[in-house]
Amino acid sequence: MATTVPDTAEVELAIGGMTCASCAARIEKKLNRMEGVTATVNYATEKARVSFTDGVSVPELIATVEATGYTAREPEPVRADEAPGAAGAEETDGLRPLRQRLVTAVLLAVPVIAMAMVPALQFEYWQWLSLTLAAPVVTYAAWPFHRAAFTNARHGAATMDTLISVGTSAAFLWSLWALFLGSAGTPGMTHPFKLTIARGDGSGNIYLEAAAGVTAFILAGRYFEARSKRKAGAALKALLELGAKDVTVLREGREELIPVGELKVGDRFLVRPGEKVATDGTVVEGASAVDASMLTGESVPVEVGVGDAVTGATLNAGGRLVVEATRVGADTQLARMARLVEDAQNGKAAAQRLADRISGIFVPVVIALALGTLGFWLGNGAGITAAFTAAVAVLIIACPCALGLATPTALMVGTGRGAQLGILIKGPEVLESTRRVDTIVLDKTGTVTTGRMTLLAVHTAAGTEETEVLRLAGALEHSSEHPIAQAVATGAADRVGTLPAPEDFANVPGLGVQGVVDGHAVLVGREQLLAEWAMELPVGLARAKADAETAGRTAIAVAWDGEARAVLEVADAVKDTSAEAITRLRALGLTPVLLTGDNQAVAASVAREVGIDPEHVIAEVMPEDKVDVVKRLQDEGRSVAMVGDGVNDAAALAQADLGLAMGTGTDAAIEAGDLTLVRGDLRAAADAIRLARKTLGTIRSNLFWAFAYNIAALPLAAAGLLNPMIAGAAMAFSSVFVVGNSLRLRGFRAAD
């Protein structure tokens, strides 16, 4: 009897109240304990991606998060037609309470620190003024830390907020004891600021500067981290804001202005010069040039006419267009790009999962170490002051906020920068793949070549002008719908301009076309068509035809007035940038392999033109066999990247260790790929791999410095060599350093 597999659903929850990676690890652990639930929680994006079976409901998931001490809700869907200011206002509101606490802490903590550090400022009752100023800092400004620590304690957990709360509270309470019950409240009491701890009985020492200073430093770090996270995730918001907000639709002959969100598939809408195309569609009236640089990075506008597809958010740079909507809302290319970016930013690499696990156990270990430090110093007769100060320094220095931010900030900035350059990274695991790949398999048609037939060469007989050949042959071929004929017509029009209209045009099935142009009886097609009219190619043209066919190109004979006049070469042209792209891929340590279903001659010709070695050409491969080629290369011990654009490439893209889909290709290929290259330029593949490797390198350097910092600083703190305030400043700086290191990725540039 077959078992029934329960249906699985997925939801994304916005999590509130997290203050560090330990919080994220704790929520994730609680959710994953639920039957049928698989969850990942990202501290940087403050979101949880949860997969659950039909026996679990979203309210139950939210209740579990809330029972853990945090808030959860389903985020409102972000629409491309929302007012751009709305998101910014919401972000500002989210930062305002943190900024208010920070300003309070800084204004009050600075004089407290100054008086403690500069003996000349220690007037007769300076210690009582310090208490007056420090109290609001340790209570109001540090309240988020205390609240989180209390919530965690209720659930039997400890996070980095526990460290901060315990450390600052201990320093403040010790100071209260010294002031009211010890000798520190005596008028005229002074004590110098020292980096090392002087041993004594402690009754005359206060640590208000440590409590206030640590709070201010940590709040500053948290505030700038929050601002940096907003900036790092700005690429998604910028993508959504590219779209038009309103659109003029044509209904029953009338023009009507409506919000883009009300547009439906099949609606026809007007795009005037200078306006953005409202959504993906097909041109049904008019011709223009469309600037797609904001999506593809290409600066040259694309000419479009009736029947051509246009993409939402591109700019109409020329004439008036009427477009029929084919995709709206979440189905548009712009929305898909935004979704890919968000998916990548919500993902978690193996390195991040490791960091989360470490931070989840780090806090109780550090608290134990602090207690051990306190006991050690007391047991060795160092005095309660030295013992207490060393223990507080351990609590403060250990806070691994930098560890929690190491991966998500780099990932967010890297994927965001990639989106701006037309490189969409689907998930963080892709980064590891880019480091390992050593072989890159390139589909020929549409990837290395343009994917359309192009007139490449014209060979003329003695006494025949090339322009005359193109004018007459182009005029006749213009009336044919055959792809090769259209290639000749387009090439002729590009080179000689306006073509004359033919007379008595006739299509000869399987052979070519014939007709009268400017009084000349013209034949264009196979050599057999000329033979039927008792014409044959002269020796020079026959040789040119044979050479063209040897190179895998299509040779077309042209004759008029009873004589063979020329041979035209037509083929799928190699993209202008492909040879340069191959050079760049080689520079990254990759071996390029050309894969095609075309014959060996065509493949060899293309490989020769772009610089791929003959032994790395695999031709005459059936579409369903492409995946087997990738498997064979993998079986040889290679780590394989694959670049493709067609439906027939989807399986191979999925099989490859790293799949790069051309954004100009089919949806199936894009879905199967790990990276999507919005531009149809192979050079973007090299840029994508460079960016992914650089992002991975940034993550690793972040993790190294976060680990090294904690490992190096803890022994110093335990040895009593760090004042708690200095420890807090260094800890906050390490977090800002990690975020700043990640933000350097925003300066990544595509190769010139």
Tab-separated table of C-alpha atoms in Angstrom, residues 184-442:
chain	number	residue	atom	x	y	z
A	184	ALA	CA	33.553	56.155	46.544
A	185	GLY	CA	30.903	58.714	47.562
A	186	THR	CA	33.352	60.683	49.707
A	187	PRO	CA	33.650	64.325	48.512
A	188	GLY	CA	36.893	64.902	46.645
A	189	MET	CA	37.337	61.220	45.694
A	190	THR	CA	39.452	60.772	42.553
A	191	HIS	CA	40.810	57.875	40.592
A	192	PRO	CA	42.857	57.886	37.370
A	193	PHE	CA	41.828	56.165	34.116
A	194	LYS	CA	43.997	53.087	33.520
A	195	LEU	CA	44.096	50.426	30.823
A	196	THR	CA	45.179	47.800	33.349
A	197	ILE	CA	43.415	47.074	36.585
A	198	ALA	CA	44.992	48.221	39.822
A	199	ARG	CA	44.340	45.776	42.637
A	200	GLY	CA	42.504	47.018	45.698
A	201	ASP	CA	39.474	46.397	47.846
A	202	GLY	CA	37.195	48.097	45.273
A	203	SER	CA	35.069	50.059	47.710
A	204	GLY	CA	36.475	53.332	46.387
A	205	ASN	CA	36.100	52.570	42.681
A	206	ILE	CA	33.119	53.213	40.394
A	207	TYR	CA	32.551	51.906	36.875
A	208	LEU	CA	29.846	54.236	35.647
A	209	GLU	CA	31.976	55.166	32.640
A	210	ALA	CA	32.148	51.481	31.707
A	211	ALA	CA	28.380	50.984	32.018
A	212	ALA	CA	27.534	54.177	30.103
A	213	GLY	CA	30.359	53.870	27.603
A	214	VAL	CA	29.659	50.253	26.730
A	215	THR	CA	25.970	51.039	26.227
A	216	ALA	CA	26.779	53.981	23.962
A	217	PHE	CA	29.364	52.050	21.943
A	218	ILE	CA	27.092	49.047	21.447
A	219	LEU	CA	24.098	51.207	20.529
A	220	ALA	CA	26.286	53.031	18.003
A	221	GLY	CA	27.363	49.709	16.528
A	222	ARG	CA	23.762	48.473	16.396
A	223	TYR	CA	22.555	51.697	14.769
A	224	PHE	CA	25.201	51.736	12.054
A	225	GLU	CA	24.714	48.006	11.475
A	226	ALA	CA	20.990	48.634	11.016
A	227	ARG	CA	21.666	51.481	8.595
A	228	SER	CA	24.179	49.374	6.705
A	229	LYS	CA	21.715	46.483	6.459
A	230	ARG	CA	19.202	48.897	4.942
A	231	LYS	CA	21.789	50.031	2.399
A	232	ALA	CA	22.929	46.486	1.672
A	233	GLY	CA	19.354	45.445	0.848
A	234	ALA	CA	18.620	48.576	-1.176
A	235	ALA	CA	19.128	46.811	-4.531
A	236	LEU	CA	15.814	44.973	-4.132
A	237	LYS	CA	13.971	48.205	-3.355
A	238	ALA	CA	15.713	49.926	-6.260
A	239	LEU	CA	14.657	47.144	-8.621
A	240	LEU	CA	11.040	47.475	-7.572
A	241	GLU	CA	11.154	51.236	-7.966
A	242	LEU	CA	12.327	50.931	-11.569
A	243	GLY	CA	8.790	50.153	-12.662
A	244	ALA	CA	6.212	52.677	-13.844
A	245	LYS	CA	3.593	53.732	-11.291
A	246	ASP	CA	0.738	54.643	-13.665
A	247	VAL	CA	-0.206	53.528	-17.167
A	248	THR	CA	-2.436	54.859	-19.950
A	249	VAL	CA	-4.674	52.012	-21.154
A	250	LEU	CA	-6.747	52.026	-24.328
A	251	ARG	CA	-10.335	50.947	-23.688
A	252	GLU	CA	-13.082	51.268	-26.282
A	253	GLY	CA	-11.073	53.871	-28.130
A	254	ARG	CA	-10.507	55.995	-25.019
A	255	GLU	CA	-7.324	56.673	-23.098
A	256	GLU	CA	-7.602	56.011	-19.353
A	257	LEU	CA	-4.908	56.548	-16.731
A	258	ILE	CA	-4.835	53.772	-14.108
A	259	PRO	CA	-2.324	52.451	-11.505
A	260	VAL	CA	-0.016	49.763	-12.879
A	261	GLY	CA	-1.352	47.323	-10.286
A	262	GLU	CA	-4.746	47.312	-12.064
A	263	LEU	CA	-3.274	46.307	-15.432
A	264	LYS	CA	-4.380	42.888	-16.750
A	265	VAL	CA	-2.956	40.484	-19.313
A	266	GLY	CA	-4.365	41.389	-22.723
A	267	ASP	CA	-4.811	45.088	-21.943
A	268	ARG	CA	-3.396	47.453	-24.541
A	269	PHE	CA	-1.586	50.466	-23.179
A	270	LEU	CA	0.109	53.532	-24.590
A	271	VAL	CA	3.787	54.338	-24.110
A	272	ARG	CA	4.714	57.875	-25.163
A	273	PRO	CA	8.301	59.003	-25.815
A	274	GLY	CA	10.131	59.397	-22.516
A	275	GLU	CA	7.735	57.133	-20.591
A	276	LYS	CA	8.537	53.785	-19.000
A	277	VAL	CA	6.985	50.616	-20.387
A	278	ALA	CA	4.459	49.664	-17.722
A	279	THR	CA	4.801	45.875	-17.943
A	280	ASP	CA	6.090	43.081	-20.173
A	281	GLY	CA	4.263	42.959	-23.487
A	282	THR	CA	4.301	42.852	-27.265
A	283	VAL	CA	4.277	45.912	-29.524
A	284	VAL	CA	1.060	45.997	-31.576
A	285	GLU	CA	1.424	49.480	-33.028
A	286	GLY	CA	4.290	51.875	-33.694
A	287	ALA	CA	8.080	51.664	-33.735
A	288	SER	CA	10.662	53.108	-31.398
A	289	ALA	CA	13.987	52.673	-29.669
A	290	VAL	CA	13.787	51.286	-26.115
A	291	ASP	CA	16.469	51.979	-23.520
A	292	ALA	CA	16.851	48.838	-21.394
A	293	SER	CA	20.055	49.912	-19.644
A	294	MET	CA	18.451	49.916	-16.192
A	295	LEU	CA	17.724	46.209	-16.537
A	296	THR	CA	20.462	44.881	-18.785
A	297	GLY	CA	23.290	47.360	-18.431
A	298	GLU	CA	23.356	47.834	-22.219
A	299	SER	CA	23.662	51.521	-23.080
A	300	VAL	CA	22.583	51.216	-26.729
A	301	PRO	CA	18.775	51.471	-27.204
A	302	VAL	CA	17.086	48.516	-28.902
A	303	GLU	CA	14.936	49.143	-31.950
A	304	VAL	CA	11.462	47.629	-31.611
A	305	GLY	CA	8.458	47.423	-33.890
A	306	VAL	CA	5.193	45.560	-34.285
A	307	GLY	CA	5.525	42.016	-32.953
A	308	ASP	CA	8.615	42.713	-30.823
A	309	ALA	CA	8.610	41.989	-27.109
A	310	VAL	CA	9.308	44.785	-24.642
A	311	THR	CA	10.092	44.554	-20.936
A	312	GLY	CA	8.466	46.479	-18.131
A	313	ALA	CA	10.520	49.343	-16.617
A	314	THR	CA	12.441	49.977	-19.845
A	315	LEU	CA	12.325	53.516	-21.224
A	316	ASN	CA	10.733	54.478	-24.523
A	317	ALA	CA	13.396	56.678	-26.106
A	318	GLY	CA	11.724	57.232	-29.489
A	319	GLY	CA	8.238	57.129	-30.976
A	320	ARG	CA	4.747	56.309	-29.744
A	321	LEU	CA	4.069	52.645	-28.956
A	322	VAL	CA	0.930	50.661	-28.248
A	323	VAL	CA	1.780	47.517	-26.280
A	324	GLU	CA	-0.353	44.517	-25.383
A	325	ALA	CA	0.387	43.271	-21.867
A	326	THR	CA	1.600	39.658	-21.754
A	327	ARG	CA	2.796	39.539	-18.126
A	328	VAL	CA	1.693	41.575	-15.141
A	329	GLY	CA	2.499	41.776	-11.447
A	330	ALA	CA	4.665	39.005	-10.067
A	331	ASP	CA	5.107	37.372	-13.505
A	332	THR	CA	7.066	40.237	-15.087
A	333	GLN	CA	10.802	40.081	-15.644
A	334	LEU	CA	11.299	42.947	-13.191
A	335	ALA	CA	9.355	41.113	-10.469
A	336	ARG	CA	11.225	37.879	-11.196
A	337	MET	CA	14.532	39.716	-10.860
A	338	ALA	CA	13.434	41.172	-7.529
A	339	ARG	CA	12.303	37.742	-6.345
A	340	LEU	CA	15.636	36.155	-7.273
A	341	VAL	CA	17.531	38.857	-5.417
A	342	GLU	CA	15.364	38.461	-2.312
A	343	ASP	CA	15.627	34.665	-2.408
A	344	ALA	CA	19.406	34.934	-2.523
A	345	GLN	CA	19.473	37.441	0.311
A	346	ASN	CA	17.215	35.251	2.434
A	347	GLY	CA	19.384	32.191	1.840
A	348	LYS	CA	21.977	30.924	4.250
A	349	ALA	CA	25.312	29.518	3.206
A	350	ALA	CA	26.949	26.664	5.097
A	351	ALA	CA	29.358	29.159	6.620
A	352	GLN	CA	26.447	31.206	7.991
A	353	ARG	CA	24.771	28.144	9.489
A	354	LEU	CA	28.087	27.377	11.220
A	355	ALA	CA	28.276	30.924	12.576
A	356	ASP	CA	24.720	30.672	13.892
A	357	ARG	CA	25.428	27.385	15.657
A	358	ILE	CA	28.586	28.799	17.210
A	359	SER	CA	26.853	31.944	18.451
A	360	GLY	CA	24.032	29.809	19.869
A	361	ILE	CA	26.432	28.042	22.278
A	362	PHE	CA	28.912	30.903	22.609
A	363	VAL	CA	26.936	32.927	25.150
A	364	PRO	CA	26.603	30.343	27.950
A	365	VAL	CA	30.264	29.431	27.463
A	366	VAL	CA	31.284	33.064	27.844
A	367	ILE	CA	29.143	33.523	30.946
A	368	ALA	CA	30.799	30.445	32.408
A	369	LEU	CA	34.208	31.877	31.455
A	370	ALA	CA	33.327	35.182	33.135
A	371	LEU	CA	32.342	33.378	36.323
A	372	GLY	CA	35.522	31.332	36.091
A	373	THR	CA	37.559	34.521	35.647
A	374	LEU	CA	35.895	36.047	38.690
A	375	GLY	CA	36.591	32.943	40.747
A	376	PHE	CA	40.186	32.685	39.553
A	377	TRP	CA	41.061	36.264	40.479
A	378	LEU	CA	39.333	36.001	43.828
A	379	GLY	CA	41.023	32.687	44.559
A	380	ASN	CA	44.430	34.174	43.790
A	381	GLY	CA	43.969	37.087	46.142
A	382	ALA	CA	43.802	39.752	43.441
A	383	GLY	CA	40.971	41.552	45.184
A	384	ILE	CA	37.325	41.837	44.361
A	385	THR	CA	37.838	44.949	42.202
A	386	ALA	CA	40.313	43.349	39.842
A	387	ALA	CA	38.319	40.141	39.728
A	388	PHE	CA	35.038	41.918	39.052
A	389	THR	CA	36.503	44.193	36.348
A	390	ALA	CA	38.149	41.305	34.511
A	391	ALA	CA	34.885	39.341	34.580
A	392	VAL	CA	32.920	42.302	33.203
A	393	ALA	CA	35.528	42.784	30.460
A	394	VAL	CA	35.101	39.127	29.474
A	395	LEU	CA	31.336	39.562	29.202
A	396	ILE	CA	31.640	42.652	27.018
A	397	ILE	CA	34.503	41.627	24.745
A	398	ALA	CA	32.929	38.258	23.936
A	399	CYS	CA	29.817	39.646	22.259
A	400	PRO	CA	29.995	37.998	18.795
A	401	CYS	CA	27.794	40.435	16.864
A	402	ALA	CA	30.431	40.588	14.131
A	403	LEU	CA	30.181	36.823	13.769
A	404	GLY	CA	26.448	36.999	13.157
A	405	LEU	CA	26.801	39.704	10.503
A	406	ALA	CA	29.779	38.221	8.648
A	407	THR	CA	27.853	36.208	6.055
A	408	PRO	CA	24.459	37.907	5.593
A	409	THR	CA	25.813	41.409	5.049
A	410	ALA	CA	28.343	40.258	2.435
A	411	LEU	CA	25.701	38.137	0.739
A	412	MET	CA	23.189	40.964	0.668
A	413	VAL	CA	25.635	43.495	-0.733
A	414	GLY	CA	27.060	41.030	-3.275
A	415	THR	CA	23.690	39.917	-4.609
A	416	GLY	CA	22.435	43.493	-4.622
A	417	ARG	CA	25.431	44.706	-6.606
A	418	GLY	CA	25.019	41.772	-8.980
A	419	ALA	CA	21.398	42.751	-9.621
A	420	GLN	CA	22.521	46.262	-10.546
A	421	LEU	CA	24.958	44.770	-13.076
A	422	GLY	CA	22.409	42.349	-14.531
A	423	ILE	CA	23.796	39.336	-12.624
A	424	LEU	CA	21.241	37.513	-10.491
A	425	ILE	CA	22.633	35.094	-7.891
A	426	LYS	CA	19.946	32.589	-6.894
A	427	GLY	CA	21.331	31.345	-3.605
A	428	PRO	CA	24.342	31.460	-1.285
A	429	GLU	CA	25.394	27.894	-2.076
A	430	VAL	CA	26.225	29.223	-5.550
A	431	LEU	CA	29.170	31.095	-4.073
A	432	GLU	CA	30.912	27.873	-3.034
A	433	SER	CA	30.323	26.445	-6.526
A	434	THR	CA	32.050	29.374	-8.228
A	435	ARG	CA	35.176	28.763	-6.190
A	436	ARG	CA	35.427	25.112	-7.248
A	437	VAL	CA	34.586	25.189	-10.978
A	438	ASP	CA	37.458	24.557	-13.378
A	439	THR	CA	35.585	23.840	-16.638
A	440	ILE	CA	32.918	25.934	-18.321
A	441	VAL	CA	30.674	24.383	-20.989
A	442	LEU	CA	29.252	26.886	-23.469
